[in-house]
Amino acid sequence: MVICVSLVGCGQSKFIGGIEYKPIGVASKIVPKNLTTYSDSVRYEVCVGNVIWGVILCETVIAPIYFFGFSMFNPVGPMNSPAEQGETVKH
C-alpha cells in the first residue's frame, strides 16, 4: 500500500505550444504572472495524488502548503472552446 501511494503523487509539467507549463496551486494564482507560467488559456486538472499526499501529511504543515499551494493542478492542454476560457459566446 505504501509503495502504491508513494508512486501516485507528482505534479507534471507539460509543453503546450512550445511553452512549459508547471503544476499550479491556490497560491500560484496569487503570484504575478511574470513569475509563473500559469495561463488562463491552459486547461488544468486536479492532481489526485498530491491531494492525497497533502491530506496524509497534514500534520507536517509544510507538505500541505506545498501540495495545495503550488502543486495541486496539472496542465493538460489548451482550452478547446471559448466557453472553457471564460469568454462569452456570441450567437
Short mmCIF file of N, CA, C and O in Angstrom, two decimals:
data_model
loop_
_atom_site.label_atom_id
_atom_site.label_comp_id
_atom_site.label_asym_id
_atom_site.label_seq_id
_atom_site.Cartn_x
_atom_site.Cartn_y
_atom_site.Cartn_z
N MET A 1 0.83 -1.20 0.00
CA MET A 1 0.00 0.00 0.00
C MET A 1 0.87 1.26 0.00
O MET A 1 0.60 2.19 -0.74
N VAL A 2 1.91 1.27 0.84
CA VAL A 2 2.78 2.45 0.92
C VAL A 2 3.49 2.69 -0.41
O VAL A 2 3.61 3.83 -0.87
N ILE A 3 3.93 1.63 -1.07
CA ILE A 3 4.60 1.77 -2.36
C ILE A 3 3.64 2.33 -3.40
O ILE A 3 4.00 3.23 -4.17
N CYS A 4 2.40 1.86 -3.41
CA CYS A 4 1.40 2.36 -4.37
C CYS A 4 1.14 3.84 -4.15
O CYS A 4 1.10 4.62 -5.10
N VAL A 5 0.96 4.24 -2.89
CA VAL A 5 0.68 5.64 -2.59
C VAL A 5 1.88 6.51 -2.93
O VAL A 5 1.72 7.64 -3.40
N SER A 6 3.09 6.01 -2.71
CA SER A 6 4.28 6.83 -3.00
C SER A 6 4.45 7.09 -4.49
O SER A 6 5.08 8.05 -4.89
N LEU A 7 3.90 6.26 -5.32
CA LEU A 7 4.01 6.44 -6.77
C LEU A 7 2.87 7.26 -7.36
O LEU A 7 2.93 7.66 -8.52
N VAL A 8 1.84 7.54 -6.57
CA VAL A 8 0.66 8.22 -7.08
C VAL A 8 0.88 9.71 -7.26
O VAL A 8 0.51 10.27 -8.26
N GLY A 9 1.48 10.39 -6.28
CA GLY A 9 1.64 11.83 -6.33
C GLY A 9 2.65 12.27 -7.36
O GLY A 9 3.40 11.48 -7.87
N CYS A 10 2.71 13.48 -7.67
CA CYS A 10 3.69 14.09 -8.56
C CYS A 10 2.99 15.01 -9.54
O CYS A 10 2.20 14.57 -10.36
N GLY A 11 3.30 16.27 -9.41
CA GLY A 11 2.84 17.20 -10.41
C GLY A 11 3.75 17.09 -11.62
O GLY A 11 4.95 16.89 -11.48
N GLN A 12 3.18 17.19 -12.79
CA GLN A 12 3.98 17.03 -14.00
C GLN A 12 3.84 18.26 -14.89
O GLN A 12 2.74 18.72 -15.16
N SER A 13 4.98 18.75 -15.33
CA SER A 13 5.00 19.86 -16.28
C SER A 13 4.59 19.35 -17.65
O SER A 13 4.69 18.17 -17.94
N LYS A 14 4.14 20.27 -18.50
CA LYS A 14 3.75 19.89 -19.85
C LYS A 14 4.06 21.04 -20.80
O LYS A 14 3.85 22.20 -20.47
N PHE A 15 4.59 20.70 -21.97
CA PHE A 15 4.84 21.70 -23.00
C PHE A 15 3.58 21.85 -23.85
O PHE A 15 3.08 20.88 -24.40
N ILE A 16 3.09 23.08 -23.93
CA ILE A 16 1.90 23.38 -24.73
C ILE A 16 2.24 24.59 -25.59
O ILE A 16 2.54 25.67 -25.07
N GLY A 17 2.24 24.40 -26.89
CA GLY A 17 2.57 25.49 -27.81
C GLY A 17 4.00 25.98 -27.64
O GLY A 17 4.27 27.16 -27.80
N GLY A 18 4.91 25.09 -27.26
CA GLY A 18 6.31 25.46 -27.10
C GLY A 18 6.66 26.10 -25.78
O GLY A 18 7.80 26.49 -25.55
N ILE A 19 5.68 26.25 -24.88
CA ILE A 19 5.92 26.84 -23.57
C ILE A 19 5.72 25.77 -22.51
O ILE A 19 4.74 25.02 -22.56
N GLU A 20 6.63 25.72 -21.54
CA GLU A 20 6.49 24.74 -20.47
C GLU A 20 5.60 25.31 -19.37
O GLU A 20 5.88 26.37 -18.81
N TYR A 21 4.51 24.61 -19.09
CA TYR A 21 3.60 24.98 -18.01
C TYR A 21 3.80 24.00 -16.87
O TYR A 21 3.76 22.80 -17.06
N LYS A 22 4.02 24.53 -15.67
CA LYS A 22 4.26 23.70 -14.50
C LYS A 22 2.97 23.57 -13.70
O LYS A 22 2.04 24.35 -13.89
N PRO A 23 2.92 22.59 -12.80
CA PRO A 23 1.74 22.45 -11.95
C PRO A 23 1.51 23.74 -11.15
O PRO A 23 2.47 24.45 -10.82
N ILE A 24 0.26 24.02 -10.85
CA ILE A 24 -0.08 25.21 -10.08
C ILE A 24 -0.93 24.82 -8.90
O ILE A 24 -1.44 23.70 -8.81
N GLY A 25 -1.11 25.75 -7.99
CA GLY A 25 -1.97 25.54 -6.84
C GLY A 25 -2.69 26.83 -6.52
O GLY A 25 -2.69 27.77 -7.31
N VAL A 26 -3.26 26.88 -5.35
CA VAL A 26 -4.03 28.06 -4.94
C VAL A 26 -3.13 29.29 -4.90
O VAL A 26 -3.51 30.36 -5.37
N ALA A 27 -1.93 29.17 -4.36
CA ALA A 27 -1.02 30.31 -4.25
C ALA A 27 -0.48 30.74 -5.61
O ALA A 27 -0.12 31.90 -5.79
N SER A 28 -0.41 29.84 -6.56
CA SER A 28 0.11 30.17 -7.88
C SER A 28 -0.74 31.21 -8.60
O SER A 28 -0.24 31.99 -9.41
N LYS A 29 -2.02 31.25 -8.30
CA LYS A 29 -2.90 32.21 -8.95
C LYS A 29 -2.73 33.60 -8.35
O LYS A 29 -3.11 34.59 -8.96
N ILE A 30 -2.13 33.69 -7.15
CA ILE A 30 -1.90 34.97 -6.49
C ILE A 30 -0.59 35.59 -6.94
O ILE A 30 -0.47 36.80 -7.06
N VAL A 31 0.40 34.74 -7.25
CA VAL A 31 1.73 35.20 -7.67
C VAL A 31 1.60 35.91 -9.02
O VAL A 31 0.85 35.46 -9.89
N PRO A 32 2.30 37.02 -9.23
CA PRO A 32 2.24 37.71 -10.53
C PRO A 32 2.58 36.79 -11.69
O PRO A 32 3.44 35.93 -11.58
N LYS A 33 1.89 36.97 -12.81
CA LYS A 33 2.05 36.07 -13.96
C LYS A 33 3.46 36.09 -14.54
O LYS A 33 3.87 35.13 -15.17
N ASN A 34 4.22 37.16 -14.35
CA ASN A 34 5.58 37.17 -14.89
C ASN A 34 6.53 36.29 -14.08
O ASN A 34 7.64 36.04 -14.49
N LEU A 35 6.08 35.80 -12.93
CA LEU A 35 6.91 34.92 -12.10
C LEU A 35 6.50 33.45 -12.22
O LEU A 35 7.13 32.59 -11.64
N THR A 36 5.45 33.18 -12.95
CA THR A 36 4.97 31.80 -13.11
C THR A 36 4.49 31.58 -14.53
O THR A 36 4.29 32.53 -15.28
N THR A 37 4.30 30.34 -14.92
CA THR A 37 3.82 30.04 -16.26
C THR A 37 2.35 29.67 -16.25
O THR A 37 1.88 28.98 -17.13
N TYR A 38 1.61 30.16 -15.27
CA TYR A 38 0.18 29.94 -15.20
C TYR A 38 -0.51 30.72 -16.33
O TYR A 38 -0.15 31.86 -16.60
N SER A 39 -1.47 30.10 -16.98
CA SER A 39 -2.16 30.77 -18.08
C SER A 39 -3.65 30.45 -18.04
O SER A 39 -4.04 29.33 -17.77
N ASP A 40 -4.45 31.46 -18.35
CA ASP A 40 -5.90 31.26 -18.42
C ASP A 40 -6.31 30.47 -19.65
O ASP A 40 -7.42 29.98 -19.73
N SER A 41 -5.42 30.34 -20.64
CA SER A 41 -5.77 29.63 -21.86
C SER A 41 -5.36 28.15 -21.82
O SER A 41 -5.49 27.45 -22.80
N VAL A 42 -4.87 27.69 -20.67
CA VAL A 42 -4.47 26.30 -20.49
C VAL A 42 -5.44 25.63 -19.52
O VAL A 42 -5.81 26.22 -18.50
N ARG A 43 -5.85 24.43 -19.86
CA ARG A 43 -6.77 23.66 -19.01
C ARG A 43 -5.95 22.89 -17.98
O ARG A 43 -4.97 22.23 -18.29
N TYR A 44 -6.35 22.99 -16.71
CA TYR A 44 -5.68 22.29 -15.62
C TYR A 44 -6.65 21.31 -14.97
O TYR A 44 -7.85 21.57 -14.92
N GLU A 45 -6.12 20.18 -14.50
CA GLU A 45 -6.93 19.19 -13.78
C GLU A 45 -6.28 18.90 -12.44
O GLU A 45 -5.06 18.99 -12.29
N VAL A 46 -7.11 18.52 -11.48
CA VAL A 46 -6.63 18.22 -10.13
C VAL A 46 -5.70 17.01 -10.16
O VAL A 46 -5.99 16.00 -10.79
N CYS A 47 -4.58 17.13 -9.47
CA CYS A 47 -3.64 16.03 -9.32
C CYS A 47 -4.03 15.28 -8.04
O CYS A 47 -3.70 15.70 -6.93
N VAL A 48 -4.76 14.20 -8.21
CA VAL A 48 -5.32 13.45 -7.08
C VAL A 48 -4.22 12.98 -6.14
O VAL A 48 -4.37 13.03 -4.91
N GLY A 49 -3.10 12.55 -6.67
CA GLY A 49 -2.00 12.08 -5.83
C GLY A 49 -1.49 13.14 -4.88
O GLY A 49 -1.22 12.86 -3.71
N ASN A 50 -1.38 14.38 -5.36
CA ASN A 50 -0.91 15.45 -4.50
C ASN A 50 -1.94 15.82 -3.45
O ASN A 50 -1.58 16.20 -2.34
N VAL A 51 -3.21 15.72 -3.78
CA VAL A 51 -4.25 15.96 -2.79
C VAL A 51 -4.18 14.91 -1.69
O VAL A 51 -4.24 15.23 -0.50
N ILE A 52 -4.00 13.65 -2.08
CA ILE A 52 -3.88 12.56 -1.09
C ILE A 52 -2.66 12.80 -0.20
O ILE A 52 -2.76 12.69 1.03
N TRP A 53 -1.52 13.14 -0.80
CA TRP A 53 -0.32 13.41 -0.01
C TRP A 53 -0.52 14.59 0.92
O TRP A 53 -0.06 14.59 2.06
N GLY A 54 -1.19 15.63 0.48
CA GLY A 54 -1.45 16.79 1.33
C GLY A 54 -2.28 16.43 2.54
O GLY A 54 -2.04 16.92 3.65
N VAL A 55 -3.26 15.55 2.35
CA VAL A 55 -4.11 15.12 3.46
C VAL A 55 -3.33 14.20 4.41
O VAL A 55 -3.38 14.35 5.63
N ILE A 56 -2.59 13.24 3.84
CA ILE A 56 -1.82 12.31 4.67
C ILE A 56 -0.79 13.05 5.51
O ILE A 56 -0.58 12.75 6.68
N LEU A 57 -0.14 14.04 4.93
CA LEU A 57 0.93 14.76 5.62
C LEU A 57 0.46 16.07 6.24
O LEU A 57 1.27 16.97 6.49
N CYS A 58 -0.83 16.18 6.55
CA CYS A 58 -1.39 17.43 7.06
C CYS A 58 -0.76 17.88 8.37
O CYS A 58 -0.70 19.06 8.66
N GLU A 59 -0.27 16.96 9.17
CA GLU A 59 0.33 17.33 10.45
C GLU A 59 1.70 17.97 10.30
O GLU A 59 2.20 18.59 11.24
N THR A 60 2.32 17.84 9.15
CA THR A 60 3.64 18.44 8.95
C THR A 60 3.56 19.92 8.61
O THR A 60 4.55 20.61 8.66
N VAL A 61 2.41 20.42 8.27
CA VAL A 61 2.12 21.80 7.90
C VAL A 61 2.82 22.21 6.60
O VAL A 61 2.19 22.77 5.72
N ILE A 62 4.08 21.93 6.43
CA ILE A 62 4.82 22.35 5.24
C ILE A 62 4.36 21.60 4.00
O ILE A 62 4.18 22.20 2.94
N ALA A 63 4.14 20.29 4.10
CA ALA A 63 3.72 19.50 2.94
C ALA A 63 2.39 19.97 2.36
O ALA A 63 2.29 20.17 1.15
N PRO A 64 1.35 20.18 3.19
CA PRO A 64 0.10 20.67 2.60
C PRO A 64 0.22 22.05 1.96
O PRO A 64 -0.42 22.32 0.95
N ILE A 65 1.06 22.90 2.53
CA ILE A 65 1.27 24.22 1.92
C ILE A 65 1.84 24.06 0.52
O ILE A 65 1.40 24.71 -0.42
N TYR A 66 2.81 23.16 0.37
CA TYR A 66 3.39 22.92 -0.95
C TYR A 66 2.36 22.28 -1.89
O TYR A 66 2.14 22.77 -2.99
N PHE A 67 1.75 21.17 -1.47
CA PHE A 67 0.84 20.43 -2.35
C PHE A 67 -0.38 21.26 -2.74
O PHE A 67 -0.75 21.29 -3.91
N PHE A 68 -1.03 21.91 -1.78
CA PHE A 68 -2.24 22.66 -2.09
C PHE A 68 -1.92 24.05 -2.65
O PHE A 68 -2.65 24.57 -3.47
N GLY A 69 -0.82 24.63 -2.21
CA GLY A 69 -0.48 25.98 -2.63
C GLY A 69 0.20 26.07 -3.97
O GLY A 69 0.00 27.03 -4.71
N PHE A 70 1.03 25.06 -4.33
CA PHE A 70 1.84 25.19 -5.53
C PHE A 70 1.81 24.00 -6.48
O PHE A 70 2.42 24.06 -7.54
N SER A 71 1.14 22.91 -6.12
CA SER A 71 1.22 21.73 -6.97
C SER A 71 -0.07 20.91 -6.97
O SER A 71 -0.04 19.69 -6.97
N MET A 72 -1.21 21.58 -6.97
CA MET A 72 -2.48 20.87 -6.87
C MET A 72 -3.11 20.58 -8.24
O MET A 72 -3.87 19.64 -8.38
N PHE A 73 -2.78 21.38 -9.24
CA PHE A 73 -3.36 21.21 -10.57
C PHE A 73 -2.27 20.99 -11.61
O PHE A 73 -1.29 21.72 -11.64
N ASN A 74 -2.46 20.00 -12.49
CA ASN A 74 -1.53 19.72 -13.58
C ASN A 74 -2.06 20.30 -14.89
O ASN A 74 -3.25 20.20 -15.16
N PRO A 75 -1.19 20.88 -15.71
CA PRO A 75 -1.64 21.33 -17.04
C PRO A 75 -1.91 20.12 -17.91
O PRO A 75 -1.16 19.15 -17.88
N VAL A 76 -3.01 20.15 -18.66
CA VAL A 76 -3.35 19.00 -19.51
C VAL A 76 -3.44 19.37 -20.99
O VAL A 76 -3.33 18.51 -21.84
N GLY A 77 -3.63 20.64 -21.30
CA GLY A 77 -3.72 21.04 -22.69
C GLY A 77 -4.37 22.39 -22.83
O GLY A 77 -4.80 22.99 -21.86
N PRO A 78 -4.47 22.89 -24.06
CA PRO A 78 -5.10 24.19 -24.29
C PRO A 78 -6.61 24.10 -24.12
O PRO A 78 -7.20 23.03 -24.25
N MET A 79 -7.21 25.22 -23.81
CA MET A 79 -8.67 25.29 -23.75
C MET A 79 -9.20 25.03 -25.15
O MET A 79 -8.66 25.54 -26.13
N ASN A 80 -10.26 24.26 -25.26
CA ASN A 80 -10.79 23.88 -26.56
C ASN A 80 -11.86 24.82 -27.09
O ASN A 80 -12.05 24.94 -28.29
N SER A 81 -12.58 25.47 -26.21
CA SER A 81 -13.68 26.32 -26.67
C SER A 81 -13.67 27.65 -25.93
O SER A 81 -13.09 27.76 -24.85
N PRO A 82 -14.29 28.69 -26.49
CA PRO A 82 -14.36 29.98 -25.79
C PRO A 82 -15.05 29.87 -24.44
O PRO A 82 -14.69 30.57 -23.51
N ALA A 83 -16.01 28.97 -24.30
CA ALA A 83 -16.72 28.80 -23.03
C ALA A 83 -15.77 28.29 -21.95
O ALA A 83 -15.86 28.68 -20.79
N GLU A 84 -14.84 27.41 -22.30
CA GLU A 84 -13.86 26.91 -21.34
C GLU A 84 -12.90 28.01 -20.91
O GLU A 84 -12.39 28.00 -19.80
N GLN A 85 -12.65 28.99 -21.79
CA GLN A 85 -11.73 30.07 -21.48
C GLN A 85 -12.40 31.18 -20.69
O GLN A 85 -11.76 32.16 -20.34
N GLY A 86 -13.69 31.04 -20.42
CA GLY A 86 -14.39 32.04 -19.65
C GLY A 86 -14.93 33.18 -20.49
O GLY A 86 -15.40 34.17 -19.98
N GLU A 87 -14.87 33.04 -21.81
CA GLU A 87 -15.36 34.09 -22.70
C GLU A 87 -16.85 33.84 -22.97
O GLU A 87 -17.32 32.72 -22.95
N THR A 88 -17.55 34.89 -23.27
CA THR A 88 -18.95 34.74 -23.63
C THR A 88 -19.03 34.37 -25.10
O THR A 88 -18.30 34.90 -25.94
N VAL A 89 -19.92 33.47 -25.42
CA VAL A 89 -20.10 33.02 -26.80
C VAL A 89 -21.21 33.85 -27.42
O VAL A 89 -22.33 33.91 -26.91
N LYS A 90 -20.90 34.52 -28.55
CA LYS A 90 -21.90 35.35 -29.23
C LYS A 90 -22.61 34.51 -30.27
O LYS A 90 -22.01 33.75 -31.01
N HIS A 91 -23.92 34.68 -30.36
CA HIS A 91 -24.72 33.94 -31.34
C HIS A 91 -25.09 34.82 -32.49
O HIS A 91 -25.38 35.91 -32.45
#
